[in-house]
Amino acid sequence: MTTPRGFRDRADDSLFTLIGEIPELIRNLVIAEVNAGKAWVARTAKDAGVGAGWLAAALFFLFWTIPALLAFVIIGLSSWWPAWLASLVVVVALLLLVAVFALLGVMRFKRIGKTQNPVQSIAQDVKEVRDEF
């Protein structure tokens, strides 16, 4: 008899049949753990890459903030309010962009530590098997 998911009911199987299926079950568990490890590495690498991209964007805008800040100082010293105010607005807008991109990058890097490591899952499986015996 099979269940909707394709698993069969093993209640009527003999002890020797169940023991004979242990190598296949262990093989399936190892394959599943390796696949989970591959998926975890792929997710972690993707999050690290996206986080690095956001930080690179923040550094790009920070790089262009420096000339704007210099223009702000030059214009502020050479004339009074209108040019100075315009330079100040540009500097503040660029610094806000830097802050937003840096926060996005840091948040993405923090996501890396929150995902469960496959090694922890394997250790948990080994612990459960030891507790059974």
JSON list of C-alpha atoms in Angstrom, two decimals:
[
{"chain": "A", "resi": 1, "resn": "MET", "atom": "CA", "xyz": [0.00, 0.00, 0.00]},
{"chain": "A", "resi": 2, "resn": "THR", "atom": "CA", "xyz": [1.36, 3.44, -0.88]},
{"chain": "A", "resi": 3, "resn": "THR", "atom": "CA", "xyz": [0.54, 6.82, 0.57]},
{"chain": "A", "resi": 4, "resn": "PRO", "atom": "CA", "xyz": [-0.17, 9.89, -1.59]},
{"chain": "A", "resi": 5, "resn": "ARG", "atom": "CA", "xyz": [3.48, 11.02, -1.35]},
{"chain": "A", "resi": 6, "resn": "GLY", "atom": "CA", "xyz": [4.81, 7.72, -2.68]},
{"chain": "A", "resi": 7, "resn": "PHE", "atom": "CA", "xyz": [5.94, 6.35, 0.68]},
{"chain": "A", "resi": 8, "resn": "ARG", "atom": "CA", "xyz": [4.74, 2.90, 1.48]},
{"chain": "A", "resi": 9, "resn": "ASP", "atom": "CA", "xyz": [3.34, 1.69, 4.77]},
{"chain": "A", "resi": 10, "resn": "ARG", "atom": "CA", "xyz": [6.01, -0.42, 6.45]},
{"chain": "A", "resi": 11, "resn": "ALA", "atom": "CA", "xyz": [3.93, -1.61, 9.37]},
{"chain": "A", "resi": 12, "resn": "ASP", "atom": "CA", "xyz": [3.53, -5.10, 7.90]},
{"chain": "A", "resi": 13, "resn": "ASP", "atom": "CA", "xyz": [7.17, -5.54, 6.82]},
{"chain": "A", "resi": 14, "resn": "SER", "atom": "CA", "xyz": [9.33, -8.06, 8.65]},
{"chain": "A", "resi": 15, "resn": "LEU", "atom": "CA", "xyz": [12.26, -7.09, 10.81]},
{"chain": "A", "resi": 16, "resn": "PHE", "atom": "CA", "xyz": [14.74, -8.52, 8.30]},
{"chain": "A", "resi": 17, "resn": "THR", "atom": "CA", "xyz": [13.17, -6.49, 5.48]},
{"chain": "A", "resi": 18, "resn": "LEU", "atom": "CA", "xyz": [13.44, -3.33, 7.54]},
{"chain": "A", "resi": 19, "resn": "ILE", "atom": "CA", "xyz": [17.06, -4.07, 8.48]},
{"chain": "A", "resi": 20, "resn": "GLY", "atom": "CA", "xyz": [17.86, -4.81, 4.84]},
{"chain": "A", "resi": 21, "resn": "GLU", "atom": "CA", "xyz": [16.60, -1.36, 3.84]},
{"chain": "A", "resi": 22, "resn": "ILE", "atom": "CA", "xyz": [18.90, 0.48, 6.27]},
{"chain": "A", "resi": 23, "resn": "PRO", "atom": "CA", "xyz": [21.79, 0.90, 3.76]},
{"chain": "A", "resi": 24, "resn": "GLU", "atom": "CA", "xyz": [19.44, 2.43, 1.20]},
{"chain": "A", "resi": 25, "resn": "LEU", "atom": "CA", "xyz": [17.96, 4.75, 3.82]},
{"chain": "A", "resi": 26, "resn": "ILE", "atom": "CA", "xyz": [21.42, 5.83, 4.96]},
{"chain": "A", "resi": 27, "resn": "ARG", "atom": "CA", "xyz": [22.45, 6.41, 1.33]},
{"chain": "A", "resi": 28, "resn": "ASN", "atom": "CA", "xyz": [19.34, 8.53, 0.76]},
{"chain": "A", "resi": 29, "resn": "LEU", "atom": "CA", "xyz": [20.04, 10.50, 3.94]},
{"chain": "A", "resi": 30, "resn": "VAL", "atom": "CA", "xyz": [23.64, 11.18, 2.88]},
{"chain": "A", "resi": 31, "resn": "ILE", "atom": "CA", "xyz": [22.52, 12.30, -0.58]},
{"chain": "A", "resi": 32, "resn": "ALA", "atom": "CA", "xyz": [19.86, 14.56, 0.94]},
{"chain": "A", "resi": 33, "resn": "GLU", "atom": "CA", "xyz": [22.40, 16.10, 3.33]},
{"chain": "A", "resi": 34, "resn": "VAL", "atom": "CA", "xyz": [24.90, 16.70, 0.51]},
{"chain": "A", "resi": 35, "resn": "ASN", "atom": "CA", "xyz": [22.18, 18.36, -1.58]},
{"chain": "A", "resi": 36, "resn": "ALA", "atom": "CA", "xyz": [21.18, 20.49, 1.41]},
{"chain": "A", "resi": 37, "resn": "GLY", "atom": "CA", "xyz": [24.84, 21.48, 1.81]},
{"chain": "A", "resi": 38, "resn": "LYS", "atom": "CA", "xyz": [25.09, 22.47, -1.84]},
{"chain": "A", "resi": 39, "resn": "ALA", "atom": "CA", "xyz": [21.92, 24.55, -1.59]},
{"chain": "A", "resi": 40, "resn": "TRP", "atom": "CA", "xyz": [23.19, 26.24, 1.58]},
{"chain": "A", "resi": 41, "resn": "VAL", "atom": "CA", "xyz": [26.52, 27.14, -0.05]},
{"chain": "A", "resi": 42, "resn": "ALA", "atom": "CA", "xyz": [24.68, 28.53, -3.09]},
{"chain": "A", "resi": 43, "resn": "ARG", "atom": "CA", "xyz": [22.36, 30.68, -0.92]},
{"chain": "A", "resi": 44, "resn": "THR", "atom": "CA", "xyz": [25.25, 31.90, 1.22]},
{"chain": "A", "resi": 45, "resn": "ALA", "atom": "CA", "xyz": [27.37, 32.80, -1.80]},
{"chain": "A", "resi": 46, "resn": "LYS", "atom": "CA", "xyz": [24.43, 34.63, -3.38]},
{"chain": "A", "resi": 47, "resn": "ASP", "atom": "CA", "xyz": [23.76, 36.63, -0.20]},
{"chain": "A", "resi": 48, "resn": "ALA", "atom": "CA", "xyz": [27.46, 37.49, 0.12]},
{"chain": "A", "resi": 49, "resn": "GLY", "atom": "CA", "xyz": [27.59, 38.59, -3.53]},
{"chain": "A", "resi": 50, "resn": "VAL", "atom": "CA", "xyz": [24.49, 40.76, -3.26]},
{"chain": "A", "resi": 51, "resn": "GLY", "atom": "CA", "xyz": [25.74, 42.26, 0.01]},
{"chain": "A", "resi": 52, "resn": "ALA", "atom": "CA", "xyz": [29.10, 43.05, -1.59]},
{"chain": "A", "resi": 53, "resn": "GLY", "atom": "CA", "xyz": [27.27, 44.68, -4.50]},
{"chain": "A", "resi": 54, "resn": "TRP", "atom": "CA", "xyz": [25.27, 46.95, -2.18]},
{"chain": "A", "resi": 55, "resn": "LEU", "atom": "CA", "xyz": [28.44, 47.94, -0.33]},
{"chain": "A", "resi": 56, "resn": "ALA", "atom": "CA", "xyz": [30.16, 48.64, -3.66]},
{"chain": "A", "resi": 57, "resn": "ALA", "atom": "CA", "xyz": [27.23, 50.90, -4.59]},
{"chain": "A", "resi": 58, "resn": "ALA", "atom": "CA", "xyz": [27.61, 52.71, -1.27]},
{"chain": "A", "resi": 59, "resn": "LEU", "atom": "CA", "xyz": [31.33, 53.18, -1.90]},
{"chain": "A", "resi": 60, "resn": "PHE", "atom": "CA", "xyz": [30.62, 54.44, -5.42]},
{"chain": "A", "resi": 61, "resn": "PHE", "atom": "CA", "xyz": [28.33, 57.17, -4.11]},
{"chain": "A", "resi": 62, "resn": "LEU", "atom": "CA", "xyz": [30.75, 57.95, -1.28]},
{"chain": "A", "resi": 63, "resn": "PHE", "atom": "CA", "xyz": [33.49, 58.40, -3.89]},
{"chain": "A", "resi": 64, "resn": "TRP", "atom": "CA", "xyz": [31.37, 61.03, -5.66]},
{"chain": "A", "resi": 65, "resn": "THR", "atom": "CA", "xyz": [30.47, 62.70, -2.36]},
{"chain": "A", "resi": 66, "resn": "ILE", "atom": "CA", "xyz": [34.04, 63.87, -1.85]},
{"chain": "A", "resi": 67, "resn": "PRO", "atom": "CA", "xyz": [34.15, 66.17, -4.93]},
{"chain": "A", "resi": 68, "resn": "ALA", "atom": "CA", "xyz": [30.70, 67.46, -4.03]},
{"chain": "A", "resi": 69, "resn": "LEU", "atom": "CA", "xyz": [31.92, 68.24, -0.52]},
{"chain": "A", "resi": 70, "resn": "LEU", "atom": "CA", "xyz": [34.91, 70.07, -1.96]},
{"chain": "A", "resi": 71, "resn": "ALA", "atom": "CA", "xyz": [32.60, 72.04, -4.25]},
{"chain": "A", "resi": 72, "resn": "PHE", "atom": "CA", "xyz": [30.50, 72.82, -1.19]},
{"chain": "A", "resi": 73, "resn": "VAL", "atom": "CA", "xyz": [33.49, 74.25, 0.66]},
{"chain": "A", "resi": 74, "resn": "ILE", "atom": "CA", "xyz": [34.72, 76.24, -2.36]},
{"chain": "A", "resi": 75, "resn": "ILE", "atom": "CA", "xyz": [31.32, 77.67, -3.19]},
{"chain": "A", "resi": 76, "resn": "GLY", "atom": "CA", "xyz": [30.55, 78.32, 0.46]},
{"chain": "A", "resi": 77, "resn": "LEU", "atom": "CA", "xyz": [33.71, 80.32, 0.84]},
{"chain": "A", "resi": 78, "resn": "SER", "atom": "CA", "xyz": [33.57, 82.18, -2.48]},
{"chain": "A", "resi": 79, "resn": "SER", "atom": "CA", "xyz": [29.94, 83.22, -2.47]},
{"chain": "A", "resi": 80, "resn": "TRP", "atom": "CA", "xyz": [27.08, 83.21, -0.04]},
{"chain": "A", "resi": 81, "resn": "TRP", "atom": "CA", "xyz": [23.75, 81.48, 0.18]},
{"chain": "A", "resi": 82, "resn": "PRO", "atom": "CA", "xyz": [22.40, 80.08, -3.15]},
{"chain": "A", "resi": 83, "resn": "ALA", "atom": "CA", "xyz": [25.45, 78.15, -4.36]},
{"chain": "A", "resi": 84, "resn": "TRP", "atom": "CA", "xyz": [26.28, 77.06, -0.83]},
{"chain": "A", "resi": 85, "resn": "LEU", "atom": "CA", "xyz": [22.78, 75.77, -0.23]},
{"chain": "A", "resi": 86, "resn": "ALA", "atom": "CA", "xyz": [22.81, 73.89, -3.53]},
{"chain": "A", "resi": 87, "resn": "SER", "atom": "CA", "xyz": [26.11, 72.19, -2.65]},
{"chain": "A", "resi": 88, "resn": "LEU", "atom": "CA", "xyz": [24.81, 71.31, 0.80]},
{"chain": "A", "resi": 89, "resn": "VAL", "atom": "CA", "xyz": [21.71, 69.70, -0.69]},
{"chain": "A", "resi": 90, "resn": "VAL", "atom": "CA", "xyz": [23.86, 67.61, -3.06]},
{"chain": "A", "resi": 91, "resn": "VAL", "atom": "CA", "xyz": [26.13, 66.45, -0.24]},
{"chain": "A", "resi": 92, "resn": "VAL", "atom": "CA", "xyz": [23.21, 65.53, 2.02]},
{"chain": "A", "resi": 93, "resn": "ALA", "atom": "CA", "xyz": [21.45, 63.64, -0.79]},
{"chain": "A", "resi": 94, "resn": "LEU", "atom": "CA", "xyz": [24.60, 61.65, -1.63]},
{"chain": "A", "resi": 95, "resn": "LEU", "atom": "CA", "xyz": [25.25, 60.85, 2.03]},
{"chain": "A", "resi": 96, "resn": "LEU", "atom": "CA", "xyz": [21.68, 59.60, 2.35]},
{"chain": "A", "resi": 97, "resn": "LEU", "atom": "CA", "xyz": [22.25, 57.32, -0.65]},
{"chain": "A", "resi": 98, "resn": "VAL", "atom": "CA", "xyz": [25.47, 56.05, 0.93]},
{"chain": "A", "resi": 99, "resn": "ALA", "atom": "CA", "xyz": [23.63, 55.29, 4.18]},
{"chain": "A", "resi": 100, "resn": "VAL", "atom": "CA", "xyz": [20.80, 53.44, 2.41]},
{"chain": "A", "resi": 101, "resn": "PHE", "atom": "CA", "xyz": [23.12, 51.30, 0.28]},
{"chain": "A", "resi": 102, "resn": "ALA", "atom": "CA", "xyz": [25.42, 50.54, 3.21]},
{"chain": "A", "resi": 103, "resn": "LEU", "atom": "CA", "xyz": [22.47, 49.46, 5.37]},
{"chain": "A", "resi": 104, "resn": "LEU", "atom": "CA", "xyz": [21.15, 47.23, 2.57]},
{"chain": "A", "resi": 105, "resn": "GLY", "atom": "CA", "xyz": [24.57, 45.59, 2.25]},
{"chain": "A", "resi": 106, "resn": "VAL", "atom": "CA", "xyz": [24.96, 45.07, 5.99]},
{"chain": "A", "resi": 107, "resn": "MET", "atom": "CA", "xyz": [21.46, 43.60, 6.25]},
{"chain": "A", "resi": 108, "resn": "ARG", "atom": "CA", "xyz": [22.26, 41.14, 3.46]},
{"chain": "A", "resi": 109, "resn": "PHE", "atom": "CA", "xyz": [25.48, 40.08, 5.17]},
{"chain": "A", "resi": 110, "resn": "LYS", "atom": "CA", "xyz": [23.61, 39.55, 8.46]},
{"chain": "A", "resi": 111, "resn": "ARG", "atom": "CA", "xyz": [21.26, 37.12, 6.67]},
{"chain": "A", "resi": 112, "resn": "ILE", "atom": "CA", "xyz": [24.23, 34.82, 6.08]},
{"chain": "A", "resi": 113, "resn": "GLY", "atom": "CA", "xyz": [24.57, 34.00, 9.77]},
{"chain": "A", "resi": 114, "resn": "LYS", "atom": "CA", "xyz": [20.86, 33.32, 10.28]},
{"chain": "A", "resi": 115, "resn": "THR", "atom": "CA", "xyz": [20.58, 30.38, 7.90]},
{"chain": "A", "resi": 116, "resn": "GLN", "atom": "CA", "xyz": [21.10, 26.91, 9.33]},
{"chain": "A", "resi": 117, "resn": "ASN", "atom": "CA", "xyz": [24.42, 25.37, 8.48]},
{"chain": "A", "resi": 118, "resn": "PRO", "atom": "CA", "xyz": [24.14, 21.84, 6.99]},
{"chain": "A", "resi": 119, "resn": "VAL", "atom": "CA", "xyz": [26.91, 20.68, 9.31]},
{"chain": "A", "resi": 120, "resn": "GLN", "atom": "CA", "xyz": [24.59, 21.42, 12.24]},
{"chain": "A", "resi": 121, "resn": "SER", "atom": "CA", "xyz": [21.87, 19.34, 10.59]},
{"chain": "A", "resi": 122, "resn": "ILE", "atom": "CA", "xyz": [24.25, 16.40, 10.10]},
{"chain": "A", "resi": 123, "resn": "ALA", "atom": "CA", "xyz": [25.41, 16.66, 13.71]},
{"chain": "A", "resi": 124, "resn": "GLN", "atom": "CA", "xyz": [21.79, 16.61, 14.84]},
{"chain": "A", "resi": 125, "resn": "ASP", "atom": "CA", "xyz": [21.12, 13.49, 12.72]},
{"chain": "A", "resi": 126, "resn": "VAL", "atom": "CA", "xyz": [24.15, 11.73, 14.21]},
{"chain": "A", "resi": 127, "resn": "LYS", "atom": "CA", "xyz": [23.05, 12.68, 17.72]},
{"chain": "A", "resi": 128, "resn": "GLU", "atom": "CA", "xyz": [19.56, 11.28, 17.11]},
{"chain": "A", "resi": 129, "resn": "VAL", "atom": "CA", "xyz": [20.98, 8.02, 15.75]},
{"chain": "A", "resi": 130, "resn": "ARG", "atom": "CA", "xyz": [23.25, 7.70, 18.80]},
{"chain": "A", "resi": 131, "resn": "ASP", "atom": "CA", "xyz": [20.34, 8.34, 21.15]},
{"chain": "A", "resi": 132, "resn": "GLU", "atom": "CA", "xyz": [18.36, 5.55, 19.48]},
{"chain": "A", "resi": 133, "resn": "PHE", "atom": "CA", "xyz": [21.12, 3.00, 20.09]}
]
